[in-house]
Short mmCIF file of C-alpha atoms in Angstrom, two decimals:
data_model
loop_
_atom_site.label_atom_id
_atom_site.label_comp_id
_atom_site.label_asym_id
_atom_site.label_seq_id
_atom_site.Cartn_x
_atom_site.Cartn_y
_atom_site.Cartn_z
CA UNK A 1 0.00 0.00 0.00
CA UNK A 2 0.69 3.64 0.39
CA UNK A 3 2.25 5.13 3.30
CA UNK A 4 2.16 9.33 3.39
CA UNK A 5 3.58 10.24 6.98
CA UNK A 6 3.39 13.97 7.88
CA UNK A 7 6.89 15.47 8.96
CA UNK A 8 7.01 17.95 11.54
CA UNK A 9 8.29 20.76 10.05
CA UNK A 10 8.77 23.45 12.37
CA UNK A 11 7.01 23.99 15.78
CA UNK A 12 7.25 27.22 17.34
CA UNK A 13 5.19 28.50 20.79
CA UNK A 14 2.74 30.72 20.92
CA UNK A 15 1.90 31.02 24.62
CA UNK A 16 4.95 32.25 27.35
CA UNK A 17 6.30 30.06 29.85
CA UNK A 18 5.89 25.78 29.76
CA UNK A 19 3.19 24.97 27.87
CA UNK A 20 3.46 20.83 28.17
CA UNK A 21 2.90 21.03 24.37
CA UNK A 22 -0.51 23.18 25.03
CA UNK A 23 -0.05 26.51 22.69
CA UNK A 24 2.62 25.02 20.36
CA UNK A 25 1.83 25.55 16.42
CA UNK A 26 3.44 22.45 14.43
CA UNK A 27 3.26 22.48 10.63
CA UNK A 28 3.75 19.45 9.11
CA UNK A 29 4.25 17.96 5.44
CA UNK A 30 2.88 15.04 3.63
CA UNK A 31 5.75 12.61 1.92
CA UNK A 32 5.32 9.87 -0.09
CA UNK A 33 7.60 7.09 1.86
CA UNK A 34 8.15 3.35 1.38
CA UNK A 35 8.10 0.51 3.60
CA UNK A 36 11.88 0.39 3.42
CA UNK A 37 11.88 3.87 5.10
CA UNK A 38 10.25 2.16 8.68
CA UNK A 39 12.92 0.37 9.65
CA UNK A 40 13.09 1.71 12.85
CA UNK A 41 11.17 3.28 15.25
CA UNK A 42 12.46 6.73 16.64
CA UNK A 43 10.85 7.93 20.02
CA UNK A 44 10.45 11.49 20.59
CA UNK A 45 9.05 13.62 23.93
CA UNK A 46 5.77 14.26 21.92
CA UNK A 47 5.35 10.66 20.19
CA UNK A 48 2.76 9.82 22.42
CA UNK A 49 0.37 13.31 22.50
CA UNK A 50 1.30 13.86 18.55
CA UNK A 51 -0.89 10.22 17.34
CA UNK A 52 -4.05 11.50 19.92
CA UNK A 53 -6.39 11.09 17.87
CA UNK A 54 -7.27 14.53 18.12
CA UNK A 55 -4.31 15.87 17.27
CA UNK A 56 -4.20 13.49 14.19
CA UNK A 57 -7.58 14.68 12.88
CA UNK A 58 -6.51 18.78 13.15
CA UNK A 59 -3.32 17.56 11.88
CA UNK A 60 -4.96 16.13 8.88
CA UNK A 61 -7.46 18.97 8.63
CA UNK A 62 -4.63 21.78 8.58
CA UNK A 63 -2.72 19.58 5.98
CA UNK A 64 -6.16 19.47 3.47
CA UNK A 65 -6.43 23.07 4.07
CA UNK A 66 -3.23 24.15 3.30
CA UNK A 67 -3.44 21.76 -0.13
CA UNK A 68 -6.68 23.35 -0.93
CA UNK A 69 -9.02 20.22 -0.01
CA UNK A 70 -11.93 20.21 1.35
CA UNK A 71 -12.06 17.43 3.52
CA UNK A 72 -15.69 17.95 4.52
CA UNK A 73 -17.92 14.71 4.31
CA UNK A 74 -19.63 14.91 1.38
CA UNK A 75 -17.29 17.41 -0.18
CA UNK A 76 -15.22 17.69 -3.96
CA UNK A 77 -11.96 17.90 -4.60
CA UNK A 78 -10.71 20.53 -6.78
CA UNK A 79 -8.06 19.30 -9.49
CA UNK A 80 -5.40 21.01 -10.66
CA UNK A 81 -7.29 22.01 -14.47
CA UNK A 82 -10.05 23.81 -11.44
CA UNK A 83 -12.18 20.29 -12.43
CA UNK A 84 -14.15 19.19 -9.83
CA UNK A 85 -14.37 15.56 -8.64
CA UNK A 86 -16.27 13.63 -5.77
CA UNK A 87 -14.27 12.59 -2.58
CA UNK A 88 -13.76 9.31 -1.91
CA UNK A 89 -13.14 7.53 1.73
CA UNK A 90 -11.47 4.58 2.67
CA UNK A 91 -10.93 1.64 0.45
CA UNK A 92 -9.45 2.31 -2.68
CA UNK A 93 -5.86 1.19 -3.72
#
C-alpha cells in the first residue's frame, strides 16, 4: 500500500512560559515514503500526544487546508485544471 507520513516541520510556541505542548503551532508535510523507510522506530518527547487522535484529525485537517481540499464529508476535490471531482473515503488502492 501507500504510506504518506506527515513530517514535523517546524514547531514554534505561541503562549509564554511551559506549555506541556498546550499553545505550540506544528506544521507538518505530507511525503510519499516506502516501507523500506520504517525500519526503525524513533521515540520522541511528543510521540505519544502527537498520534491523539485529536491531534491526528486537526493535523490532517490543517494539511487538506493548506493543499486546498476540502475534507468535509460529502465534499469535492478541486483538481489542478479547477475540475471538480467527488471525494472518496477509505478503500481504494
Amino acid at each position: 500500500g501507500r504510506i504518506i507520513p506527515f513530517v514535523k516541520t517546524s514547531e514554534s510556541k505561541m503562549c509564554g512560559g511551559a506549555c506541556l505542548g498546550i499553545g505550540r503551532k506544528r506544521e507538518y508535510t505530507p511525503m510519499w515514503s516506502n516501507n523500506d523507510d520504517f525500519t526503525e522506530i524513533v521515540i520522541s518527547p511528543s510521540m505519544a500526544l502527537d498520534h491523539f487522535p485529536d491531534r491526528v484529525c486537526l493535523t490532517i485537517e490543517g494539511v487538506a487546508k493548506e493543499w486546498g481540499i476540502d475534507c468535509r464529508p460529502g465534499s469535492k476535490l478541486q483538481g489542478e485544471g479547477g475540475e471538480r471531482r467527488d471525494v472518496e473515503v477509505g478503500g481504494g488502492g
